[in-house]
Short mmCIF file of C-alpha atoms and ligand atoms in Angstrom, two decimals:
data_model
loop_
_atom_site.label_atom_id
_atom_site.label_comp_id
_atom_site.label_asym_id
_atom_site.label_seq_id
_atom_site.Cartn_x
_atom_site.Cartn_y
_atom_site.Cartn_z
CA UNK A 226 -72.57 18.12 -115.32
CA UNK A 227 -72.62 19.15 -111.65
CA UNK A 228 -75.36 16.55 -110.77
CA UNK A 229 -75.77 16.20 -107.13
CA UNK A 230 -72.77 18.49 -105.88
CA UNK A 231 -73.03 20.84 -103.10
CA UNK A 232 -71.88 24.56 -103.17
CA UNK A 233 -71.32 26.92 -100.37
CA UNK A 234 -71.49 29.96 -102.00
CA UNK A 235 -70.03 33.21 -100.05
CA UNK A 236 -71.18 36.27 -101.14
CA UNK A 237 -69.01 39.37 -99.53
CA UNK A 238 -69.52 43.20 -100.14
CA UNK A 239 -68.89 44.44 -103.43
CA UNK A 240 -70.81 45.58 -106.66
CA UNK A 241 -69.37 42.33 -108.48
CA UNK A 242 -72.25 41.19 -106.31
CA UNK A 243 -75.21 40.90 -108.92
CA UNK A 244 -73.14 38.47 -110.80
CA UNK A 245 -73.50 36.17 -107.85
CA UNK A 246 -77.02 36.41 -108.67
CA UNK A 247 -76.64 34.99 -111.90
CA UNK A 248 -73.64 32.26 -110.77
CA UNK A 249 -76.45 30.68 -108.61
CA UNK A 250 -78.71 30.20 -111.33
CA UNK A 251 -75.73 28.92 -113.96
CA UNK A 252 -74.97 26.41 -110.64
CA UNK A 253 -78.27 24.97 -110.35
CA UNK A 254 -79.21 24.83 -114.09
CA UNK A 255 -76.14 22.05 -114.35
CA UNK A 256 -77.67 20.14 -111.82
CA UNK A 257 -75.66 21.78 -108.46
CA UNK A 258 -77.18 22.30 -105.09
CA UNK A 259 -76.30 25.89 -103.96
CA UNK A 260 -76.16 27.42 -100.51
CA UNK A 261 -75.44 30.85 -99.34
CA UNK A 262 -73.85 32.71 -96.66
CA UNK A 263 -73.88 36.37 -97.48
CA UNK A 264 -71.47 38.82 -95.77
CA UNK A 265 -72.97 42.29 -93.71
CA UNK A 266 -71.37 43.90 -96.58
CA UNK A 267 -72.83 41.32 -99.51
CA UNK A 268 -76.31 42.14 -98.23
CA UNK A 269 -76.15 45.54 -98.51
CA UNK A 270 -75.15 44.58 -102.39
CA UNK A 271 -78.23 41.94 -102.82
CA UNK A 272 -80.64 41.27 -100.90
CA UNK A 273 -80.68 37.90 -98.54
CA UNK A 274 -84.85 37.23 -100.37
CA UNK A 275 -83.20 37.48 -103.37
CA UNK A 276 -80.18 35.21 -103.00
CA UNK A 277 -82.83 33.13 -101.47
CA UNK A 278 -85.24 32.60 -103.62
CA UNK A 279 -82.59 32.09 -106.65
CA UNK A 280 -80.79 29.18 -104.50
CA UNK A 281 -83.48 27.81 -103.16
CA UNK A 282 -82.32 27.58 -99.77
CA UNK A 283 -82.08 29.57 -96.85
CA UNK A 284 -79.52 32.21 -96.49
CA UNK A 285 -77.11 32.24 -94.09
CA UNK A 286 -75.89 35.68 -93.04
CA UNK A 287 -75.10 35.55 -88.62
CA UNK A 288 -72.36 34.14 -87.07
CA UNK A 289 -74.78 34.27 -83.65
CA UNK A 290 -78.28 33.81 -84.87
CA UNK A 291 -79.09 31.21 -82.44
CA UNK A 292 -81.94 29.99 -85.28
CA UNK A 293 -78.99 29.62 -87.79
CA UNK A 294 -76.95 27.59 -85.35
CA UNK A 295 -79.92 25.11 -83.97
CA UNK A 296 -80.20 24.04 -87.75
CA UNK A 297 -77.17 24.06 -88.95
CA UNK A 298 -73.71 24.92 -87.34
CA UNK A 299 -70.90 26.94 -88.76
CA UNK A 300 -68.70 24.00 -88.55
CA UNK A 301 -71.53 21.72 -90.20
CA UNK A 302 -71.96 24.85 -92.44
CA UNK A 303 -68.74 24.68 -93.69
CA UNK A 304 -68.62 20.70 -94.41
CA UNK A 305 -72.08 19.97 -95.72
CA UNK A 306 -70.16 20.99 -99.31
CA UNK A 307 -68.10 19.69 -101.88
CA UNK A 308 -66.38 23.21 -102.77
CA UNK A 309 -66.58 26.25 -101.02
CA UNK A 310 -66.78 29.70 -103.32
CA UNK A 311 -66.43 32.72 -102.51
CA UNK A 312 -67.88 35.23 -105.35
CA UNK A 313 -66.99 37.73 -105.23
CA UNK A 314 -64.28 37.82 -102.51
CA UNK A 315 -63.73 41.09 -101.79
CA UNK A 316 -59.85 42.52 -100.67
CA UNK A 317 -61.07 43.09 -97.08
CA UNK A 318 -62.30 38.88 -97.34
CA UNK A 319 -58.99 37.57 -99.04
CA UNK A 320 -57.05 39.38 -96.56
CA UNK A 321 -59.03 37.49 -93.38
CA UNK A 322 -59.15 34.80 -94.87
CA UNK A 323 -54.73 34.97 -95.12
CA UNK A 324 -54.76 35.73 -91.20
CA UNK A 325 -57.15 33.02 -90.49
CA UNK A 326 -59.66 35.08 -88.70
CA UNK A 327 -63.24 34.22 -87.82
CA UNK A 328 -64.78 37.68 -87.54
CA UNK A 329 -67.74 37.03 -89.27
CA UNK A 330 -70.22 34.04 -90.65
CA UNK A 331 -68.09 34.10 -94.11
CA UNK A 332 -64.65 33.78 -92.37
CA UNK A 333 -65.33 31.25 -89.81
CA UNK A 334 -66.36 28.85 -92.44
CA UNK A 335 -63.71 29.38 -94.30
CA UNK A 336 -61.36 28.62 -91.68
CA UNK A 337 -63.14 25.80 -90.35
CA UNK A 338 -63.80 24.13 -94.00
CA UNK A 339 -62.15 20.98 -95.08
CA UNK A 340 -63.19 21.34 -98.67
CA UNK A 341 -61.91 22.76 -101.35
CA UNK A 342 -61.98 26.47 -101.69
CA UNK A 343 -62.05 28.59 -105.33
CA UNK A 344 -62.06 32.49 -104.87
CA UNK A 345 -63.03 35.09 -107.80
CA UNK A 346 -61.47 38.41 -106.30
CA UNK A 347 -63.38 41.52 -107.36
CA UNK A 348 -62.03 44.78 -106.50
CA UNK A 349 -60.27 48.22 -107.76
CA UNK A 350 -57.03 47.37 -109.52
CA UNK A 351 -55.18 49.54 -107.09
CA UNK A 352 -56.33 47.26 -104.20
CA UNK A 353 -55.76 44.56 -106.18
CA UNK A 354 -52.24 45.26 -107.39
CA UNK A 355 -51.22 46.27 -103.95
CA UNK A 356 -48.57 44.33 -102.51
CA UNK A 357 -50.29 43.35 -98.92
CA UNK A 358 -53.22 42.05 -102.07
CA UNK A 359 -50.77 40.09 -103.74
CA UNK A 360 -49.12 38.93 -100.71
CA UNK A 361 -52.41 37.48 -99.49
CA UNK A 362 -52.91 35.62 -102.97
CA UNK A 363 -49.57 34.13 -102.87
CA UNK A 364 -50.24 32.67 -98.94
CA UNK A 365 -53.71 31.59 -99.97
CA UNK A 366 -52.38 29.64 -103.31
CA UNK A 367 -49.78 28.49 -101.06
CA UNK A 368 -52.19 26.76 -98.80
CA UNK A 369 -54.37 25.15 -102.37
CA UNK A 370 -57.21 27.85 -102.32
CA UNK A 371 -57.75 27.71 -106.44
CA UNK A 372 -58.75 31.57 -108.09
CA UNK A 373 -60.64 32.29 -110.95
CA UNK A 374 -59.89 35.88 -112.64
CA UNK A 375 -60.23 38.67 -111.73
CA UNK A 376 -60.19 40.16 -115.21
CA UNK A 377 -59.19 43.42 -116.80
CA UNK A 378 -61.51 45.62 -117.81
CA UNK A 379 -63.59 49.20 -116.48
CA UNK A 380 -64.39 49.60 -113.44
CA UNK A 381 -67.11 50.30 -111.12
CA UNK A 382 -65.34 52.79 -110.26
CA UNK A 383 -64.25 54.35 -114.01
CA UNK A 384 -61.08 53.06 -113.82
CA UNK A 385 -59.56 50.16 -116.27
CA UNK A 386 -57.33 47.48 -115.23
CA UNK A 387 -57.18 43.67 -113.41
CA UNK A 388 -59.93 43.49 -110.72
CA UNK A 389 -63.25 43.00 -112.34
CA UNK A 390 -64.65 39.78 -111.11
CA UNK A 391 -64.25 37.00 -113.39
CA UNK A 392 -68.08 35.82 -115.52
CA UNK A 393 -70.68 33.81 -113.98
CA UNK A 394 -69.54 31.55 -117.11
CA UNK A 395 -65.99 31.02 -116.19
CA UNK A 396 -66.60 31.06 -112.68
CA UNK A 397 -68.77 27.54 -113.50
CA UNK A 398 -66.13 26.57 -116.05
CA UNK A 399 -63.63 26.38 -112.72
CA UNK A 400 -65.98 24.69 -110.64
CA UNK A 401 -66.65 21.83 -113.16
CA UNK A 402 -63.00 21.81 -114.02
CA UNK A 403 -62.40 21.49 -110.43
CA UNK A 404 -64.95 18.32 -110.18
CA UNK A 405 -62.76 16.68 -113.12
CA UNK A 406 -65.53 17.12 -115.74
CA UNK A 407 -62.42 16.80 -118.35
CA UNK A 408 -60.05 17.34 -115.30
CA UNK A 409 -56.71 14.62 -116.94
CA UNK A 410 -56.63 12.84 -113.53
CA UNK A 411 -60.36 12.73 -112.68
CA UNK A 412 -61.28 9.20 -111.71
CA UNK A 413 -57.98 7.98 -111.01
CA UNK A 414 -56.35 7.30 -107.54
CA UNK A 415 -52.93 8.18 -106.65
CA UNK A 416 -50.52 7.16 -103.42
CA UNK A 417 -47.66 10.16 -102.35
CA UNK A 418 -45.29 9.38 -99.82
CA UNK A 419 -43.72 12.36 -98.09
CA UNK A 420 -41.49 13.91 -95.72
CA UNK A 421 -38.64 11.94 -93.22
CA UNK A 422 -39.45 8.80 -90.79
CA UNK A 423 -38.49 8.96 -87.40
CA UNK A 424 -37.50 5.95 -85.70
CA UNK A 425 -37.51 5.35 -81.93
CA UNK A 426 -34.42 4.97 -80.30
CA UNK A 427 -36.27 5.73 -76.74
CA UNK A 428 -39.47 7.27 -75.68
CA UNK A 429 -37.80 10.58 -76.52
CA UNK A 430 -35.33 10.39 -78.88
CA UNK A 431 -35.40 9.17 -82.55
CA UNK A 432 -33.81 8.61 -85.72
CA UNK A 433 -34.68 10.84 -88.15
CA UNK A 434 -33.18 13.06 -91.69
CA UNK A 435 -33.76 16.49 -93.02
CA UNK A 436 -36.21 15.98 -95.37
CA UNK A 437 -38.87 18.84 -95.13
CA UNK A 438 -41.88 17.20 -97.32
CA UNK A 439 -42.03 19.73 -99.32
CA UNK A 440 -41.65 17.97 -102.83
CA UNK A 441 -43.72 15.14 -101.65
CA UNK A 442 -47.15 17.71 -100.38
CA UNK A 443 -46.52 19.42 -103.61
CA UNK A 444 -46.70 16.70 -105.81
CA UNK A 445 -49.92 15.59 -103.78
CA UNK A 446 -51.59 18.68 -104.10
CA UNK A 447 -50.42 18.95 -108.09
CA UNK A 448 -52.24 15.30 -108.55
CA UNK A 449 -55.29 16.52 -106.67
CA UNK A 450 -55.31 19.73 -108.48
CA UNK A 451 -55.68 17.14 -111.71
CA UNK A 452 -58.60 15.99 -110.34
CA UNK A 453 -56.96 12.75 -108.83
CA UNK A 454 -58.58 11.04 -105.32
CA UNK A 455 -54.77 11.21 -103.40
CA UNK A 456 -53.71 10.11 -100.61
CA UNK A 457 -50.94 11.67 -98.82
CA UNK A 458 -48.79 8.94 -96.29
CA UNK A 459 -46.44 11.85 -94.22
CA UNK A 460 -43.50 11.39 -91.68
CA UNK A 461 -43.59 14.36 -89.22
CA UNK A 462 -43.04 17.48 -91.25
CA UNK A 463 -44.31 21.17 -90.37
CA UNK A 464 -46.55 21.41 -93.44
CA UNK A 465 -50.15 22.20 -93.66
CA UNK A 466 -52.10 19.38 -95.20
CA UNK A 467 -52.84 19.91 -99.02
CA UNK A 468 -56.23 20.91 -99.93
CA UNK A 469 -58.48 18.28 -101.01
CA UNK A 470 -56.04 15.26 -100.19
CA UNK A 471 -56.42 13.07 -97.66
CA UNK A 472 -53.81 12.95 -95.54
CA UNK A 473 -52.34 9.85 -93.21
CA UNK A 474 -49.85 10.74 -90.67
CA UNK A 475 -47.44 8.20 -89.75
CA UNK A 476 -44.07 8.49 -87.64
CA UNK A 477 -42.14 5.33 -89.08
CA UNK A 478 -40.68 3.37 -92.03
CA UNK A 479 -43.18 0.28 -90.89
CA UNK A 480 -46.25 2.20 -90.30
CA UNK A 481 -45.47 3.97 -93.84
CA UNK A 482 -45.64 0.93 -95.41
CA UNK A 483 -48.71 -0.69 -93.68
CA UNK A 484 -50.32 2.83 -94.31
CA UNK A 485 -49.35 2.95 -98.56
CA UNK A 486 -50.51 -1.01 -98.66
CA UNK A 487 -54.03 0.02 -97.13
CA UNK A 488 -54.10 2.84 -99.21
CA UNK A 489 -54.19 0.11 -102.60
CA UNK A 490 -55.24 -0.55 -105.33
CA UNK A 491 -54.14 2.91 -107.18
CA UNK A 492 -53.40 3.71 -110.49
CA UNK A 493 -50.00 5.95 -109.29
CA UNK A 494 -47.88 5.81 -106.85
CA UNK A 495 -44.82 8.28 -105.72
CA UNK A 496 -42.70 7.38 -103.52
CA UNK A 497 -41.11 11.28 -102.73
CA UNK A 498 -40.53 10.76 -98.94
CA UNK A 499 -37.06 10.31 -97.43
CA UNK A 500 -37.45 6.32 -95.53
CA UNK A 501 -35.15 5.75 -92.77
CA UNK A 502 -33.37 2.91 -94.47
CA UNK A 503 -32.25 1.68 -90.99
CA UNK A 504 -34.08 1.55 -87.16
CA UNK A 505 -32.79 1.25 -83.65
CA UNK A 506 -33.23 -2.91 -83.38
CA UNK A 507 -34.38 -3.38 -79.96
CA UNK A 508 -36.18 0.35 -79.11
CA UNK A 509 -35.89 0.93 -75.43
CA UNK A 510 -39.11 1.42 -73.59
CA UNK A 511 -37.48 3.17 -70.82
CA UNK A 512 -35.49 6.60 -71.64
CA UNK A 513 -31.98 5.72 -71.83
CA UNK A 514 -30.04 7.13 -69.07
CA UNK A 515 -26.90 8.80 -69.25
CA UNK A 516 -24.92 6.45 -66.07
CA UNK A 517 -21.68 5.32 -67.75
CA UNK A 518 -20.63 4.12 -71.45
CA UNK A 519 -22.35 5.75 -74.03
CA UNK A 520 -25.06 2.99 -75.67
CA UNK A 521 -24.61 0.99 -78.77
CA UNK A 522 -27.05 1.61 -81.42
CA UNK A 523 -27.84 -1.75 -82.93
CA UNK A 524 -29.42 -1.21 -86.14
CA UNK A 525 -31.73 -2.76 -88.00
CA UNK A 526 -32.77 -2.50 -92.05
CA UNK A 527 -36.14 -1.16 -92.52
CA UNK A 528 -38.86 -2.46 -95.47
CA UNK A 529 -38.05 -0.48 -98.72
CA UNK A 530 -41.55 0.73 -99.43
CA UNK A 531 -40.67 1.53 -103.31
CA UNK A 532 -39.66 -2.14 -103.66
CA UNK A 533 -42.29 -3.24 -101.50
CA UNK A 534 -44.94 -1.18 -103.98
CA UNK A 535 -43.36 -2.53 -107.18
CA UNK A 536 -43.24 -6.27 -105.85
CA UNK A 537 -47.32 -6.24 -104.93
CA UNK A 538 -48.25 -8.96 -107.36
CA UNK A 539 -51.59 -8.01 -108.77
CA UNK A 540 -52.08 -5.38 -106.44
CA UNK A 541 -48.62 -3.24 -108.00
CA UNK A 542 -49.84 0.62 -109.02
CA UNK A 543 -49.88 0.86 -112.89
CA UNK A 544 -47.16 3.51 -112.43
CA UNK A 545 -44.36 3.29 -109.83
CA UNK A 546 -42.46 6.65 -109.46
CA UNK A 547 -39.67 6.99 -106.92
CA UNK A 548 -37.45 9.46 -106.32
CA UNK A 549 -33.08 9.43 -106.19
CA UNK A 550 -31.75 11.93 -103.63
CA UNK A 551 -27.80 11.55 -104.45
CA UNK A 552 -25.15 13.22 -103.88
CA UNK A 553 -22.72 12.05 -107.07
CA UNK A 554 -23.25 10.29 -110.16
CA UNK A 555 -26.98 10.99 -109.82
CA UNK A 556 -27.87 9.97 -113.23
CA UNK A 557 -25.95 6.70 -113.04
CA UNK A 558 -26.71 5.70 -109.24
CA UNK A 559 -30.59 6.43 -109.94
CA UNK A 560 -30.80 4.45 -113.15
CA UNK A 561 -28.83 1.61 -111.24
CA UNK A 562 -31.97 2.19 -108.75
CA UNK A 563 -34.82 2.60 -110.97
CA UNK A 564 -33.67 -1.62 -111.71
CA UNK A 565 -32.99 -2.36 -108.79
CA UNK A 566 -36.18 -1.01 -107.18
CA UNK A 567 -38.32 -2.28 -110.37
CA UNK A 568 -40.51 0.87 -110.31
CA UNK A 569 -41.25 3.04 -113.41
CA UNK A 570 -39.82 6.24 -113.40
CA UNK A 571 -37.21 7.47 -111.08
CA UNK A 572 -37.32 11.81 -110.33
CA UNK A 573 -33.61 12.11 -109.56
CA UNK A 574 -31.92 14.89 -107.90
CA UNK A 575 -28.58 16.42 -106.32
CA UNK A 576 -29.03 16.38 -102.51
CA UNK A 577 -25.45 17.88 -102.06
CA UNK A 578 -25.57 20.04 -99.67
CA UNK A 579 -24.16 23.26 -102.49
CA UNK A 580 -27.96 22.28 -103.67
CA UNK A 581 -29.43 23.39 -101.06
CA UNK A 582 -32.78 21.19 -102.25
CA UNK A 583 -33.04 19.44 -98.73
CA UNK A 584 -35.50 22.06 -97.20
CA UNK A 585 -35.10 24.36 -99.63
CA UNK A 586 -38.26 25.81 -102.49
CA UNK A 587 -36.25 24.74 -105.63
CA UNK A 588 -35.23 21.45 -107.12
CA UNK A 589 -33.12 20.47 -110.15
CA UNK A 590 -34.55 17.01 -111.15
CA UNK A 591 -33.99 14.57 -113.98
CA UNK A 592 -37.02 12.21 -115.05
CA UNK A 593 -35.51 9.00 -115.87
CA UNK A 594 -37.46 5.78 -117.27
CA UNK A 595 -36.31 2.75 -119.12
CA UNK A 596 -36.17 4.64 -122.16
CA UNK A 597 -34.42 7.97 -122.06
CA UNK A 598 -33.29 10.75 -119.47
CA UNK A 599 -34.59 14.14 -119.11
CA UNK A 600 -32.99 16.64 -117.51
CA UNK A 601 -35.55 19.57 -116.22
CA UNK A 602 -33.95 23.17 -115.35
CA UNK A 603 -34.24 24.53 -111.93
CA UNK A 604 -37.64 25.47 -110.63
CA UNK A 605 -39.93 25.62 -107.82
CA UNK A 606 -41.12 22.44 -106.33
CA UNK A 607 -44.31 23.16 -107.21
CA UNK A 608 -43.30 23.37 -110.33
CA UNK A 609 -41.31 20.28 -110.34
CA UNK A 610 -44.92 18.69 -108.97
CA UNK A 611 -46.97 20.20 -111.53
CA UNK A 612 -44.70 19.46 -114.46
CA UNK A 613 -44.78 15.57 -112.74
CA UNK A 614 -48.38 15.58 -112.09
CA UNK A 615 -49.40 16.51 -115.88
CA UNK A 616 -47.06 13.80 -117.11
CA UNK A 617 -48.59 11.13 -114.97
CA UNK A 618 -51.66 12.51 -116.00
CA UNK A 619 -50.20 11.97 -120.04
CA UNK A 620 -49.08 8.40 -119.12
CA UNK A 621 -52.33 6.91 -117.59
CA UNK A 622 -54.67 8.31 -120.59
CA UNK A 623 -52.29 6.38 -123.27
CA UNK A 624 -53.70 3.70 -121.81
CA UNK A 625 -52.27 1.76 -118.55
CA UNK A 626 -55.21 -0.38 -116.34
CA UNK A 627 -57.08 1.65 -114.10
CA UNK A 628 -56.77 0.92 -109.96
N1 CTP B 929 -37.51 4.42 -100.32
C1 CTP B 929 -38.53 3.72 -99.71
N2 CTP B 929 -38.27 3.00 -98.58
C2 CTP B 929 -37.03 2.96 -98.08
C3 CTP B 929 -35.98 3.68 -98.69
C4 CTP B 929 -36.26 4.41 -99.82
O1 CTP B 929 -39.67 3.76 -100.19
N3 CTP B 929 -36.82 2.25 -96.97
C5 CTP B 929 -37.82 5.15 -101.56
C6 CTP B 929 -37.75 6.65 -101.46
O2 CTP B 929 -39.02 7.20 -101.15
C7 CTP B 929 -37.31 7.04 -102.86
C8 CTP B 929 -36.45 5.87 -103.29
O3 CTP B 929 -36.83 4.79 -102.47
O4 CTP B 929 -38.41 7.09 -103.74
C9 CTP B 929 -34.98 6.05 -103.22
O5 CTP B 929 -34.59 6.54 -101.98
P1 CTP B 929 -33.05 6.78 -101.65
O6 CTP B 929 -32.93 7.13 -100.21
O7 CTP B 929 -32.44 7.69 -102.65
O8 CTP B 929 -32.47 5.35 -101.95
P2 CTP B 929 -32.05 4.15 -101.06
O9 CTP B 929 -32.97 3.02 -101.29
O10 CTP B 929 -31.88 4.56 -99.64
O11 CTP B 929 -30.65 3.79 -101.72
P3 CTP B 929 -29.19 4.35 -101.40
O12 CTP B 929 -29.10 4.45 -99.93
O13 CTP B 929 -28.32 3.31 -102.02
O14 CTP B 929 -29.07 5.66 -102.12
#
């Protein structure tokens, strides 16, 4: 089941530390190739021959062992792997791992990773149900990291609550989940568009809206969450990329749309991110100086890369999802839009400014398609993405072609 895939296992200090033990063998017997870093703390828990001889491989325990870093970097470290997991992942752990620091072996690769990470806290449920605990959880999920458990139960410690470190058992169940084994998007390729264009009136100065990107990342990260391959084509926003997406950064409407057209075939696209619909016609090389009338902006209309997505001949995504940011008749102008654009399924939402959904966390969407209207109550953008991503997910398994 986990044929051939690479895990960086990080063991930190804590007694939920013999189940790591065990996780490594569960790993390997379904196929997975497991390497270790093991914290100062882990190895006073286990010991590195042990974790060694169960995985197979070397352990890695120093950040400045010059023999560690002639074979393999912490960088390389870090990236040699399809998932990162930390088991257990201790309070002190979570919390470096919110600040971003690179104190140790286990914290630099974390920070330097570009993979996937899935955490199994382990710790007394006081710690646990601290707020600066809880507050680090919420960042970390914010930035993708995936958690299994903890679970209640007794403690270590003889107390009984959340905190014990999930099984060895579900721990794998999370990790195969997380390579699609039964994941509803696994196998399928999906296209996001997100955040504003900006379009050059000068060297300096552009054309731009207030879209933040939010929706758009979410709904990227949702997909890939589902096990989807995404890519994510952003305007300039101040987001951090998704985890596990791969993410092309564009500034406007034109390189958007040679960006989602390289980015085909896929079985999905959504188009969430707010297109300049016009440019400065003649861009100035030279900054525009202020000696006498003010300029005239000639404008011209940029591609429509919803239209330009449905219209793609054989090359057309087997589902075309825009989005409708109006600011009246919202059901009405984004049905008139779903036709006009020819896509799919149309997310439409209230953009007045009362809303407050430009730049704002929530988002009070219909999901309109040729057939019927449904009208979703207020909730997170995350949520919005999640409850989106699952019903793509619904839609390609009853049976539409595959990219
Ligand atoms: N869109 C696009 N390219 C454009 C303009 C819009 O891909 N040049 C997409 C958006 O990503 C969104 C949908 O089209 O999915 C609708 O965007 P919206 O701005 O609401 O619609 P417009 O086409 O600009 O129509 P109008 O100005 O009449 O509301």
């Amino acid at each position: 089941m986990l044929n051939g895939k690479r895990i960086l296992l990080i063991i930190a200090g804590g007694i939920a530390a013999y189940k790591a033990l065990e996780l490594i063998r569960r790993l390997r017997e379904r196929g997975a190739a497991v390497r270790c870093v093991l914290t100062g703390g882990g190895a006073r828990f286990v010991t590195p021959l042990s974790v060694a001889s169960l995985s197979g491989d070397k352990v890695y325990t120093d950040l400045f062992s010059l023999t560690d870093e002639a074979e393999m970097g912490h960088i390389e470290l870090s990236r040699a792997a399809d998932l990162v997991v930390v088991a257990p992942a201790t309070a002190d752990l979570l919390a470096r791992m919110a600040h971003g620091r690179a104190d140790d072996l286990a914290a630099t690769a974390l920070l330097a990773t570009d993979k996937s990470v899935l955490v199994a806290p382990a710790m007394n449920l006081r710690m646990w149900l601290n707020p600066a605990t809880q507050a680090n959880m919420a960042t970390l999920a914010a930035r993708g990291v995936l958690t299994v458990g903890p679970n209640e139960g007794d403690m270590a410690c003889g107390e009984y609550g959340p905190g014990r470190m999930a099984e060895a058992d579900e721990i794998v169940s999370a990790v195969e989940n997380f390579f699609g084994a039964g994941a509803p998007l696994s196998g399928r390729r999906a296209l996001v568009t997100s955040g504003p264009t900006h379009e050059a009136i000068d060297p300096v100065r552009y054309l731009a809206n207030r879209s933040s990107g939010k929706q758009g990342h979410a709904i990227a990260l949702a997909c890939a969450r589902l096990g989807a391959e995404v890519t994510l084509v952003s305007g300039p926003t101040a987001l951090a990329d998704p985890a596990g997406v791969s993410v092309v950064r564009i500034e406007s409407a034109e390189e958007m749309l040679a960006a989602c057209m390289a980015a085909l075939p896929v079985d999905v696209a959504v188009c969430a991110a707010a297109v300049s619909d016009w440019r400065p016609a003649s861009p100035r090389e030279q900054k525009i100086k202020k000696d006498g009338a003010a300029p005239e902006l000639a404008l011209a209309e940029n591609p429509d890369i919803l239209a330009d997505l449905c219209a793609a001949g054989n090359r057309r995504p087997g589902l075309v999802v825009g989005f409708a940011a109006e600011t009246e008749s919202v059901v009405d102008n984004a049905r008139a839009k779903l036709a006009r654009k020819g896509c799919d399924w149309i997310v439409a939402n209230d953009v007045s400014p009362a809303t407050g959904a430009i730049g704002g966390d929530d988002n009070t969407v219909h999901l309109i398609t040729a057939e019927s209207v449904e009208d979703w109550p207020t909730m997170s953008k995350g949520a919005v993405a999640e409850r989106l991503a699952a019903r793509i997910a619904e839609h390609l398994k009853a049976g539409k072609n595959r990219a």
